[in-house]
């Protein structure tokens, strides 16, 4: 499986503080059957230079190879939707056109459609992350559905399907799956203990809603196409 959303780099955002914690997260991911992880630090208040992210990715890949942990890390970022798209070129997933886009946790801005249009105009393919945890979308999922097209995709969090974020979040995640608008399930993991990088539980729940073949595509072929820069 492939996880496109993971805060696994040490000392960059609110993920792990030190390398040993990143390694612990990778061990958990490997045990869950995850073989590739996009490292997606928050790009919000601080614009970490892309070179810092690439360096941290290389350092972690070396550490994993030395320990024979079969997980490959690729660079990415989770960009705050209100940032100027011109600042975001260095934060796409594995240097593709895809970029994780995070809306404010409190609401969906009225300008969401304009923000996404600007991103697409600049050549990005935005992936809206965890919409099922946004209060505006929980109340009115149609607000999200109206924003989507072939260039604007959706990733939900595995833990939302297990109910880790609450009942409404779980119901919204299930609804979005039923609507067929979800392209990816990610872990949005932040540590080995709190929000660990585990996809399988979410995939099993998704399989009960949309069938195993479609559920597996959300963590295999769909993210593989992103890493390959395809579609
Ligand atoms: Fe995240």
PDB file of N, CA, C and O in Angstrom, residues 14 26 55 67 98 130 190 193 208 211:
ATOM      1  N   UNK A  14       4.567  19.341  13.329  1.00  0.00           N
ATOM      2  CA  UNK A  14       4.068  18.741  14.572  1.00  0.00           C
ATOM      3  C   UNK A  14       4.105  17.215  14.531  1.00  0.00           C
ATOM      4  O   UNK A  14       3.413  16.549  15.294  1.00  0.00           O
ATOM      5  N   UNK A  26       7.880   4.324  10.663  1.00  0.00           N
ATOM      6  CA  UNK A  26       8.082   3.527   9.439  1.00  0.00           C
ATOM      7  C   UNK A  26       7.946   2.036   9.732  1.00  0.00           C
ATOM      8  O   UNK A  26       7.419   1.283   8.903  1.00  0.00           O
ATOM      9  N   UNK A  55      16.178  16.942   1.944  1.00  0.00           N
ATOM     10  CA  UNK A  55      17.300  16.456   2.758  1.00  0.00           C
ATOM     11  C   UNK A  55      16.807  15.518   3.854  1.00  0.00           C
ATOM     12  O   UNK A  55      17.392  14.462   4.117  1.00  0.00           O
ATOM     13  N   UNK A  67      18.483  -0.149   8.272  1.00  0.00           N
ATOM     14  CA  UNK A  67      17.762  -1.057   9.198  1.00  0.00           C
ATOM     15  C   UNK A  67      16.914  -2.077   8.461  1.00  0.00           C
ATOM     16  O   UNK A  67      16.141  -2.796   9.082  1.00  0.00           O
ATOM     17  N   UNK A  98       0.570  16.921  -8.368  1.00  0.00           N
ATOM     18  CA  UNK A  98      -0.379  16.750  -7.270  1.00  0.00           C
ATOM     19  C   UNK A  98       0.141  17.403  -5.988  1.00  0.00           C
ATOM     20  O   UNK A  98       1.312  17.247  -5.638  1.00  0.00           O
ATOM     21  N   UNK A 130      -8.675  15.391   4.121  1.00  0.00           N
ATOM     22  CA  UNK A 130      -9.657  15.214   5.199  1.00  0.00           C
ATOM     23  C   UNK A 130     -10.856  16.171   5.188  1.00  0.00           C
ATOM     24  O   UNK A 130     -11.149  16.826   6.204  1.00  0.00           O
ATOM     25  N   UNK A 190       0.914  11.273  12.678  1.00  0.00           N
ATOM     26  CA  UNK A 190       1.799  12.279  13.271  1.00  0.00           C
ATOM     27  C   UNK A 190       2.838  11.670  14.211  1.00  0.00           C
ATOM     28  O   UNK A 190       3.765  12.354  14.629  1.00  0.00           O
ATOM     29  N   UNK A 193       2.664   6.660  18.343  1.00  0.00           N
ATOM     30  CA  UNK A 193       1.694   6.365  19.404  1.00  0.00           C
ATOM     31  C   UNK A 193       0.355   7.026  19.109  1.00  0.00           C
ATOM     32  O   UNK A 193      -0.666   6.364  19.040  1.00  0.00           O
ATOM     33  N   UNK A 208     -16.171  -2.622   3.177  1.00  0.00           N
ATOM     34  CA  UNK A 208     -17.547  -2.943   3.538  1.00  0.00           C
ATOM     35  C   UNK A 208     -18.553  -1.991   2.901  1.00  0.00           C
ATOM     36  O   UNK A 208     -19.737  -2.292   2.823  1.00  0.00           O
ATOM     37  N   UNK A 211     -16.788  -2.151  -1.505  1.00  0.00           N
ATOM     38  CA  UNK A 211     -16.216  -3.397  -2.033  1.00  0.00           C
ATOM     39  C   UNK A 211     -14.699  -3.377  -1.946  1.00  0.00           C
ATOM     40  O   UNK A 211     -14.087  -2.301  -1.971  1.00  0.00           O
TER      41      UNK A 211
END
